[in-house]
Short mmCIF file of C-alpha atoms and ligand atoms in Angstrom, two decimals:
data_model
loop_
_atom_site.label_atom_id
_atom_site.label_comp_id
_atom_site.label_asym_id
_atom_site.label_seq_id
_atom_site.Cartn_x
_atom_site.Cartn_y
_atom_site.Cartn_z
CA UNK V 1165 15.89 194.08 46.12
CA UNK V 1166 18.31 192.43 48.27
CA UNK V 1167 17.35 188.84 49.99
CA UNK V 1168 19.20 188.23 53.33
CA UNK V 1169 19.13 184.67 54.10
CA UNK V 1170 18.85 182.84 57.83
CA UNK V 1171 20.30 179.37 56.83
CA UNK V 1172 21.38 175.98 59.01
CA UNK V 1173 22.59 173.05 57.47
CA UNK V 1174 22.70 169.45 58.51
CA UNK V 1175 24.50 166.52 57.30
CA UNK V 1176 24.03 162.65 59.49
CA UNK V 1177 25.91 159.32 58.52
CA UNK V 1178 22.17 157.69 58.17
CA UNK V 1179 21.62 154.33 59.64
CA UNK V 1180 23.25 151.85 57.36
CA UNK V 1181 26.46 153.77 56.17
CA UNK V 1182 30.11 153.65 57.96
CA UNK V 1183 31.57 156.76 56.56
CA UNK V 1184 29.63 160.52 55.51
CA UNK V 1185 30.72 160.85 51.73
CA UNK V 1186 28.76 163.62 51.68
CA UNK V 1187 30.30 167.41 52.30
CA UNK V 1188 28.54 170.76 52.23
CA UNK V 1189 29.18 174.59 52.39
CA UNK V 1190 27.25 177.10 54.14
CA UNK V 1191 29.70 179.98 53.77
CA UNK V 1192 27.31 183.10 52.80
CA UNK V 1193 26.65 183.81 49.49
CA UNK V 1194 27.78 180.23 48.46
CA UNK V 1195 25.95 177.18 49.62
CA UNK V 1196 27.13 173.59 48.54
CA UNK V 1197 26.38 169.79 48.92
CA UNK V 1198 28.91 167.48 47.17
CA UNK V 1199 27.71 163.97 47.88
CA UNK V 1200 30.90 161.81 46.95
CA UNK V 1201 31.29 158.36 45.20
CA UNK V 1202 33.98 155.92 44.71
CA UNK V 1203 35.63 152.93 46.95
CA UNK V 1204 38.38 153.59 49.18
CA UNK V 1205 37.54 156.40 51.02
CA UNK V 1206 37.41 158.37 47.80
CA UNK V 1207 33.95 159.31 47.73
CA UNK V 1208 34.74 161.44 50.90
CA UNK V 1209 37.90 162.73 49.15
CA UNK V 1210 36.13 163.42 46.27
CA UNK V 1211 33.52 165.58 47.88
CA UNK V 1212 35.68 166.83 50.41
CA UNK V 1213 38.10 167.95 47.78
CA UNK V 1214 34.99 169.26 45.72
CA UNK V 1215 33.41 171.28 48.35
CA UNK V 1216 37.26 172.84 49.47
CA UNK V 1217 37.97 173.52 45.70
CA UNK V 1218 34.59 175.59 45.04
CA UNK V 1219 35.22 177.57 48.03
CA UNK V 1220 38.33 178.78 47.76
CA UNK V 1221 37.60 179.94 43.85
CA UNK V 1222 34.81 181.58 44.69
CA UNK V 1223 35.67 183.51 48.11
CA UNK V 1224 38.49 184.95 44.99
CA UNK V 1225 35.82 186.33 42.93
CA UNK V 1226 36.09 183.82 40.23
CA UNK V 1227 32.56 183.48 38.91
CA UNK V 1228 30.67 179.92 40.18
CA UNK V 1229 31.15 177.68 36.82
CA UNK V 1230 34.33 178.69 36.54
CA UNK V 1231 34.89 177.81 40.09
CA UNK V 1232 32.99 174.21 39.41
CA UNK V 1233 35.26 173.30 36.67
CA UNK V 1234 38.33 173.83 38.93
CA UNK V 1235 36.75 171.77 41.48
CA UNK V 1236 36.56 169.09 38.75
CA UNK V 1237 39.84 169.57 37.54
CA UNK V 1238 40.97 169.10 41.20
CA UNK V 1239 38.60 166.16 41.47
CA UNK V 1240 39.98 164.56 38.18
CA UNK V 1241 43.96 165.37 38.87
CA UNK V 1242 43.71 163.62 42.44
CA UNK V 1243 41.69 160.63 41.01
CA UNK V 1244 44.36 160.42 38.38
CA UNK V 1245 47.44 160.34 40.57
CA UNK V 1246 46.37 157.56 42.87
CA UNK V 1247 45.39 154.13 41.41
CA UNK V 1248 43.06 153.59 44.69
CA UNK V 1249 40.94 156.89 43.61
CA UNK V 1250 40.53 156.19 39.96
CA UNK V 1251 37.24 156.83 38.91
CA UNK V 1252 36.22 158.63 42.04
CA UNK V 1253 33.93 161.62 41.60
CA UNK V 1254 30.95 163.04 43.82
CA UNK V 1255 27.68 165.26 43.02
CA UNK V 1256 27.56 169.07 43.11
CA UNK V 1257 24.70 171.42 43.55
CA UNK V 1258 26.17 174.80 44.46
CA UNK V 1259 24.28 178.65 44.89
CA UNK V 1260 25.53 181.62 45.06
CA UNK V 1261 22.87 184.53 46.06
CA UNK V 1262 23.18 187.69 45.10
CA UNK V 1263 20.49 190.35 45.48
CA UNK V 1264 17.40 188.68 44.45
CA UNK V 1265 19.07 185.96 42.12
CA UNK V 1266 19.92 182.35 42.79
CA UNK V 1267 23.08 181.85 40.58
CA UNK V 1268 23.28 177.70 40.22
CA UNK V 1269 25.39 174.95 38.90
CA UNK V 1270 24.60 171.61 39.52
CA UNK V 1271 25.42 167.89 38.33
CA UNK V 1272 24.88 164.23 39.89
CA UNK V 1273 21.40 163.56 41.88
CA UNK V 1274 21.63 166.33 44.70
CA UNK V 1275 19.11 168.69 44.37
CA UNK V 1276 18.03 172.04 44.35
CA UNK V 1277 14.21 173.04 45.32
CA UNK V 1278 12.04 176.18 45.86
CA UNK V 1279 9.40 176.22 48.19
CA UNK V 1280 7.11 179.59 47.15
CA UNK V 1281 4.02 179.92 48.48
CA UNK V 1282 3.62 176.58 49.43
CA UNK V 1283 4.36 174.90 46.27
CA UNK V 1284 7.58 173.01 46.28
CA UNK V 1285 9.88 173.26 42.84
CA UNK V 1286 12.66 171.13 42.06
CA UNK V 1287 15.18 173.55 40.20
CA UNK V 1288 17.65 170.92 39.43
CA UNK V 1289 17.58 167.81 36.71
CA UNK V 1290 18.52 164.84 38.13
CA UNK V 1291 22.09 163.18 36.08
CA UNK V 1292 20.73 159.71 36.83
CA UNK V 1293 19.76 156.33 35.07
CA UNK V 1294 16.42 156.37 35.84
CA UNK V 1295 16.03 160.34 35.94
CA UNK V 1296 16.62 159.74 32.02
CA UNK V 1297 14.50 157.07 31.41
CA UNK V 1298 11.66 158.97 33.03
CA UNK V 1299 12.54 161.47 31.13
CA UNK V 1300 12.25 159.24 27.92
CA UNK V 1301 8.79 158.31 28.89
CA UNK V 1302 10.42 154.90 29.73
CA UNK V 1303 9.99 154.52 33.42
CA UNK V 1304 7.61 156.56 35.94
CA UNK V 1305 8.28 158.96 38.51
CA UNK V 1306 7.06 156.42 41.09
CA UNK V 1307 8.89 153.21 38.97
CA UNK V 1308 11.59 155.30 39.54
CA UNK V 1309 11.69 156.14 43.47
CA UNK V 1310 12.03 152.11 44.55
CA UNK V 1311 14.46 151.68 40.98
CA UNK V 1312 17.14 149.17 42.17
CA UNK V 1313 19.88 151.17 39.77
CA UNK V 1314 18.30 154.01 41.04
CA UNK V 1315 22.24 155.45 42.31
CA UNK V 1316 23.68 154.87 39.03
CA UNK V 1317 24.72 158.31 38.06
CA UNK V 1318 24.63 159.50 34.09
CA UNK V 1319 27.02 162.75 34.75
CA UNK V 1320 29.59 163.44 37.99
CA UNK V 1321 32.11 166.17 38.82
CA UNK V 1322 35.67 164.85 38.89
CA UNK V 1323 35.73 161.59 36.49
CA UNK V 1324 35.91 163.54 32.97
CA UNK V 1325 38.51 166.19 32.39
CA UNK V 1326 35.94 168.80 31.82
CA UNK V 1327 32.48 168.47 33.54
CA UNK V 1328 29.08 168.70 31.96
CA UNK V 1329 27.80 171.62 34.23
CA UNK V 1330 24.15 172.98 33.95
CA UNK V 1331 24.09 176.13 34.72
CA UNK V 1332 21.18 178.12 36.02
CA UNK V 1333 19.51 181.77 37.35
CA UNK V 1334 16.37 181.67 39.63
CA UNK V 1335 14.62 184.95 40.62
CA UNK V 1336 13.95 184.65 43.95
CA UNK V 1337 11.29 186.25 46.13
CA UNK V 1338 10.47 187.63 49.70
CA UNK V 1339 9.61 184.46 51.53
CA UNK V 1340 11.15 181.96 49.25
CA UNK V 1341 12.75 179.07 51.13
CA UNK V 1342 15.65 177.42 49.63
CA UNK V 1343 17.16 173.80 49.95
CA UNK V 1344 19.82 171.88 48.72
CA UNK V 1345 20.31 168.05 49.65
CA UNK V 1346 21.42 165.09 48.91
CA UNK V 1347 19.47 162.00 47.62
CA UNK V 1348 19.95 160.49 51.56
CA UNK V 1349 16.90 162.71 52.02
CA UNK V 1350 14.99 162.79 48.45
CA UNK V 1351 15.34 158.74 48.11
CA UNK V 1352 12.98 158.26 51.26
CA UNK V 1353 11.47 161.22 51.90
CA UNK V 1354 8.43 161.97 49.16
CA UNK V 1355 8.61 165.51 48.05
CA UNK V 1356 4.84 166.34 49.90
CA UNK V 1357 6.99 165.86 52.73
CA UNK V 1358 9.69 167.68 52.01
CA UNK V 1359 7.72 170.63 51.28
CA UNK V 1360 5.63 170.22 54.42
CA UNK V 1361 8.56 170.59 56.42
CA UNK V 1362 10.36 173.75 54.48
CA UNK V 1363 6.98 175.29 55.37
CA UNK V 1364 8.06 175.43 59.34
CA UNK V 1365 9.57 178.82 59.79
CA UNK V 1366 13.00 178.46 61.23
CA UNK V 1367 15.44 176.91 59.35
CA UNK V 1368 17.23 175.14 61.87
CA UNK V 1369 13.88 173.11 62.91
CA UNK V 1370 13.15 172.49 59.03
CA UNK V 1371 16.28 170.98 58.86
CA UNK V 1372 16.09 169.10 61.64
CA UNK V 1373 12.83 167.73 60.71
CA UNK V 1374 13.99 166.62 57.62
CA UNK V 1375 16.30 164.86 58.39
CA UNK V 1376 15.24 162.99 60.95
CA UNK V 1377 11.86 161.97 58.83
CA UNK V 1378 15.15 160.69 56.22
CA UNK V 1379 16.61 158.42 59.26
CA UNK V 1380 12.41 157.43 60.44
CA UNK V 1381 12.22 156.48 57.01
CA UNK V 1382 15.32 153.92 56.80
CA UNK V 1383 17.92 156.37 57.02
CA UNK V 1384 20.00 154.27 54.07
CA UNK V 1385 22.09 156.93 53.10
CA UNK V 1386 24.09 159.92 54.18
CA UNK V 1387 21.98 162.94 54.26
CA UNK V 1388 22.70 166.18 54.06
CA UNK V 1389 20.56 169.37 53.99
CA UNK V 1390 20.95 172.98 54.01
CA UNK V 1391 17.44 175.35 54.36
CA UNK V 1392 17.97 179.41 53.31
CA UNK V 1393 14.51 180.99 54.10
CA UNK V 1394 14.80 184.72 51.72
CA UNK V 1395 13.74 187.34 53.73
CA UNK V 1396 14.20 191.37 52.61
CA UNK V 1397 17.48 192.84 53.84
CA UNK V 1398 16.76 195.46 56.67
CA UNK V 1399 13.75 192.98 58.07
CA UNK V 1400 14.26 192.48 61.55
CA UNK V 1401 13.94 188.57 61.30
CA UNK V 1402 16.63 188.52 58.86
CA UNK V 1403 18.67 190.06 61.15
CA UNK V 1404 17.39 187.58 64.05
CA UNK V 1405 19.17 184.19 63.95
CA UNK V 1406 22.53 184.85 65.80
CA UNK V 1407 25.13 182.38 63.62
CA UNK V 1408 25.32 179.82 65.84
CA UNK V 1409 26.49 175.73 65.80
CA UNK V 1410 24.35 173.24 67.15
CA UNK V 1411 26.19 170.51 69.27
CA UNK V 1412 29.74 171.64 68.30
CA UNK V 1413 31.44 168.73 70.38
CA UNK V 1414 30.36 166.78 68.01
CA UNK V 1415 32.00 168.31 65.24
CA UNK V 1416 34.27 165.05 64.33
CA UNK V 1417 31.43 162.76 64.31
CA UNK V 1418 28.68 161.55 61.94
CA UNK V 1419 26.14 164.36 62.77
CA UNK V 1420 27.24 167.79 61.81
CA UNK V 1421 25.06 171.16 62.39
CA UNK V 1422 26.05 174.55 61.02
CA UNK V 1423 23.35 177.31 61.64
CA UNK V 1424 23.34 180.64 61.12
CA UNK V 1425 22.31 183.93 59.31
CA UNK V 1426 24.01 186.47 56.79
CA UNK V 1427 22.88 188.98 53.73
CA UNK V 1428 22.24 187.13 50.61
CA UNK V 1429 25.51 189.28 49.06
CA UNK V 1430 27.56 189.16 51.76
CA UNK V 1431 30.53 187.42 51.28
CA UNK V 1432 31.97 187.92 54.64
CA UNK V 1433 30.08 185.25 56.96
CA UNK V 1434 31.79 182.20 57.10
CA UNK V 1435 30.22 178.65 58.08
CA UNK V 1436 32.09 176.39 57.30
CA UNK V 1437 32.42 172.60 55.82
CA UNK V 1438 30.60 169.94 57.43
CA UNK V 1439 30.35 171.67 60.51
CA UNK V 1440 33.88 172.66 61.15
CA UNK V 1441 34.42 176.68 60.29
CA UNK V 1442 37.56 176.91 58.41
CA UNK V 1443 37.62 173.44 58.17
CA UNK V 1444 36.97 171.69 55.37
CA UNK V 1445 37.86 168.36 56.43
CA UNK V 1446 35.18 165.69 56.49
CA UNK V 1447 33.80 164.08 59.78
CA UNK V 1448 36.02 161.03 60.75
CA UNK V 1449 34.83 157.53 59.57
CA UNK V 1450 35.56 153.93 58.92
CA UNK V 1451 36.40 152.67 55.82
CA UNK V 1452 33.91 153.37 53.40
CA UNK V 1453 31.14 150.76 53.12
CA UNK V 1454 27.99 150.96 50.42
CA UNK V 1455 26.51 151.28 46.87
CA UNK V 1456 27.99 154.37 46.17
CA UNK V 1457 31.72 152.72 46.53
CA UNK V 1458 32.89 151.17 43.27
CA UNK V 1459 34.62 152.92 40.36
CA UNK V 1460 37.04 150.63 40.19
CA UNK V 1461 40.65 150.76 37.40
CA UNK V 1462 39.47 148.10 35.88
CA UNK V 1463 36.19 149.25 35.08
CA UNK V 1464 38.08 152.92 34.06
CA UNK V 1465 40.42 150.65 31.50
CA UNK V 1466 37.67 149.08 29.79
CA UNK V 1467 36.25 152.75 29.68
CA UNK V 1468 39.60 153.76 27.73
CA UNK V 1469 39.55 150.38 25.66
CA UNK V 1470 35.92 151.35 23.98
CA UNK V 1471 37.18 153.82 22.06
CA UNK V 1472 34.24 154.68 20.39
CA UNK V 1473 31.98 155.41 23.35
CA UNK V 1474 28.93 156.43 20.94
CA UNK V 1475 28.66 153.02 19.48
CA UNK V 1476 28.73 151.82 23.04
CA UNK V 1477 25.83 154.11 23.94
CA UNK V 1478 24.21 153.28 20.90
CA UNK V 1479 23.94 149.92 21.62
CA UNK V 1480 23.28 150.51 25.20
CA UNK V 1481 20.06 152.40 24.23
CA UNK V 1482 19.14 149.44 22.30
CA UNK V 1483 19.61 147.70 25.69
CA UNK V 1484 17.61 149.80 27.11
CA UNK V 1485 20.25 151.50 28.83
CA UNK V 1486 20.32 154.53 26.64
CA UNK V 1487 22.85 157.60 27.43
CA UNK V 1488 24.52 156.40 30.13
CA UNK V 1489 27.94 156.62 31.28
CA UNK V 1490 28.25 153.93 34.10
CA UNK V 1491 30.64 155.14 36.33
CA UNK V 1492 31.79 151.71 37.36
CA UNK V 1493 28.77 151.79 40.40
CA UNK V 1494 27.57 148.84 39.04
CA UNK V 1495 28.84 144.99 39.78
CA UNK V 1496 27.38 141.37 39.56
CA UNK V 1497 28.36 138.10 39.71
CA UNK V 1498 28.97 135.19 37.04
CA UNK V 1499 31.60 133.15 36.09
CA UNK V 1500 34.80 133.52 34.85
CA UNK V 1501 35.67 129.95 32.95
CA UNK V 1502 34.63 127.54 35.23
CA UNK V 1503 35.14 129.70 38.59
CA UNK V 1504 32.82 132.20 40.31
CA UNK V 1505 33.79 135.70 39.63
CA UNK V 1506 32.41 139.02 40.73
CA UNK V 1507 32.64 141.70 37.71
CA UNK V 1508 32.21 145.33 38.28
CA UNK V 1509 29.92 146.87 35.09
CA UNK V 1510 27.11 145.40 32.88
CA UNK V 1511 27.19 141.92 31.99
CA UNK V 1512 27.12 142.69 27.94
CA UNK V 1513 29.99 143.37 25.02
CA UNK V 1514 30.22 146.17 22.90
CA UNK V 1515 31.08 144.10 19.19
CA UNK V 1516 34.42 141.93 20.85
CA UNK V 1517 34.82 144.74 23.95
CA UNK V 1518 33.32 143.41 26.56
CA UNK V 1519 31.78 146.79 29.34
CA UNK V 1520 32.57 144.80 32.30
CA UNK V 1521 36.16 143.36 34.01
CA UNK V 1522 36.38 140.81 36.81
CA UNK V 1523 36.50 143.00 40.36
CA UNK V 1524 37.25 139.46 42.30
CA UNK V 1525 38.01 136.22 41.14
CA UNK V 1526 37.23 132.95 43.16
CA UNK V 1527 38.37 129.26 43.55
CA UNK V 1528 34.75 128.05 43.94
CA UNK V 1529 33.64 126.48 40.97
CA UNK V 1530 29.85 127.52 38.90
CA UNK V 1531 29.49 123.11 38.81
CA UNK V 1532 29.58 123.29 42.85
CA UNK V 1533 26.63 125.23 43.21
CA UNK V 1534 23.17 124.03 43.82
CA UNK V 1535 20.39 124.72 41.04
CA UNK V 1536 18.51 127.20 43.26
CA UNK V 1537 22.59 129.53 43.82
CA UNK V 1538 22.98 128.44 39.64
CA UNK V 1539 19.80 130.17 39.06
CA UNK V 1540 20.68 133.43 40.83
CA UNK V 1541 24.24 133.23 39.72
CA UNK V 1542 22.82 132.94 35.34
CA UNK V 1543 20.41 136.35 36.38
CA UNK V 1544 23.41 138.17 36.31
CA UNK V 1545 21.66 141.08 38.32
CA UNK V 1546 23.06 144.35 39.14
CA UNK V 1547 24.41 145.19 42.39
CA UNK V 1548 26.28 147.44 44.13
CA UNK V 1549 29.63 146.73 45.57
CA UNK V 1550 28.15 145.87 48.60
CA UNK V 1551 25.21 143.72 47.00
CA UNK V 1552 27.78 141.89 44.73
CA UNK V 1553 30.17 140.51 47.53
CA UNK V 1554 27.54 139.98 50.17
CA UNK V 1555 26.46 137.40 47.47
CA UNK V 1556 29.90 136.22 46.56
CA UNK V 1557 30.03 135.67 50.79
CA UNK V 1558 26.54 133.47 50.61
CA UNK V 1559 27.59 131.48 47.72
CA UNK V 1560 30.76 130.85 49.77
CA UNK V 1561 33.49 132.25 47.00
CA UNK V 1562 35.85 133.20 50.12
CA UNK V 1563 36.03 130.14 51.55
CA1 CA U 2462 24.14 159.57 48.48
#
């Protein structure tokens, strides 16, 4: 059997982001969303460059994991040759359909689901911190949804020279609706939700719906969506949806639409990246802004200086931290002698290497707090970039 899909996808800034690191593909068979990470404009690079990357391999017949690890490599190389990128990397959940089977590869926290008959599926495993601990039996699925490291990725495309794909088939059905996203929709949006909303038939309302339940609900993060609903080839509503853009003047901004229709094996139809057909470049932004900024060369040399990165994960399961690769996401602030300092990484050692490096130093000494900023300053908490300096700012480090 052959599955035609009617698709749209949707990607918005969200309410508290200055930039859209996130990129997507909705070029018929191959559906992608790349949700980037990494300061200086590199999470949009990284994505960008991730999205561009699996597209071009696979419209030349190279097979999708193949096509995934030369996104990587292209995600690695360009991180590599520019001190400002190092470290950068982004998510990537990718389909290709053919006939009746979902071909996947996936890693980072975008997700793929199946809605069948009412019953939503998530096809993808999260690479997260606290996807493993729940996992482990160590935190639970709700513990995990309001999880302040809850960003902290355990596997990304682009910041090891090969990536740790999974790989997966999924037999899909007459009726099946398909979505891939970003976590700017599965952070707020509870998956009863979700799969309310997948239930609506047209696409292009399903993924407006979701999206703007993401932005009701806080909107915190980019989100990006694309909806396939399956349908049998030869059925006249497969046929239906002319391919069409929603609000194309609007192309360059944060909101991007693509909508559209084309045979599940069909290589031909062509929809383009974030909005723009034949255009992979990302929507124009401001410098980058948020958690998901960070990887910093610092944090990458102390990555180098470990060495022995088992006995680093070995003790950071005894920490409770256990199989985790921080990707330098992760900051806080403490002092460095007798001056505030902001350090990006966790505040322990590994025997005498120490898996954190000062991000910022400052002239304001730890003895000029008060006891109330002392106490928050000896917590040592973990924050994003963001987080970190926004504290650094109240404890008046910049003077
Ligand atoms: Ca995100």
């Amino acid at each position: 059997m052959t599955l035609a899909a009617r698709h749209s996808a949707l990607s918005d800034i969200g309410l508290h982001r200055k930039t859209n690191e996130d990129a997507f593909v909705a070029a018929p068979p191959l559906y992608v969303v790349c949700d980037g990470m990494g300061g200086a404009q590199a999470g949009e690079v990284a994505s960008t460059l991730a999205a561009q990357t699996l597209r071009e391999h696979v419209a030349r017949g190279i097979p999708l994991p193949a096509a995934a690890q030369a996104a990587n490599a292209a995600v690695f190389a360009a991180a590599r040759g520019d001190s400002t990128r190092a470290g950068m990397g982004t998510t990537l959940t990718a389909v290709v359909l053919e006939g009746s089977i979902g071909h996947f590869v996936h890693i980072g926290d975008s997700r793929a689901y199946v809605l069948r008959a009412g019953e939503l599926l998530q096809v993808s495993s999260d690479h997260s911190l606290v996807a493993d601990m729940v996992r482990e039996g160590r935190l639970s699925e709700e513990e995990a949804m309001v999880h302040p490291h809850r960003s902290i990725l355990s596997r990304a495309l682009g910041t090891e020279a090969v990536a740790e794909l999974d790989e997966f088939m999924v037999d899909l059905q007459d009726g099946d609706v398909l979505l891939l996203c970003s976590d700017g929709l599965t952070g707020p949006v509870p998956a009863e939700v979700i799969a309310q909303m997948l239930a609506v038939p047209d696409p292009g309302q399903a993924a407006e719906l979701l999206v703007s339940e993401a932005l009701q609900r806080g909107g915190p993060d980019n989100v990006t969506v694309i909806v396939m609903r399956l349908l049998e080839a030869g059925d006249p509503a497969a046929d239906r949806a002319p391919v069409t853009r929603v609000m194309p003047e609007e192309s360059t901004g944060p909101i991007t639409r693509v909508t559209g229709t084309g045979p599940a094996d069909d290589g031909a139809e062509e929809a383009g990246v974030d909005g723009v057909p034949g255009d992979d470049r990302p929507p124009a932004g401001d410098p980058p802004f948020g958690e998901a900024a960070g990887a910093t060369a610092e944090m990458l040399a102390v990555r180098r200086r470990l060495g022995c990165l088992a006995g680093a994960l070995a003790l950071l399961a005894v920490l409770g931290v256990a199989g985790v690769v921080i990707l330098g996401t992760v900051f806080f602030v403490s002092v460095d002698e007798d001056n505030l300092a902001v350090y990006s990484g966790l505040p322990v050692s590994v025997g005498p290497v120490p898996l954190h490096a000062v991000y910022r130093t400052s002239s304001r000494s730890y003895a000029s707090l008060s006891e109330q900023q002392r106490k928050i300053v000896d917590e040592r908490d973990l924050r994003s970039r963001e987080e970190a300096m926004e504290l650094a700012g109240e404890l008046g480090m910049w003077p």
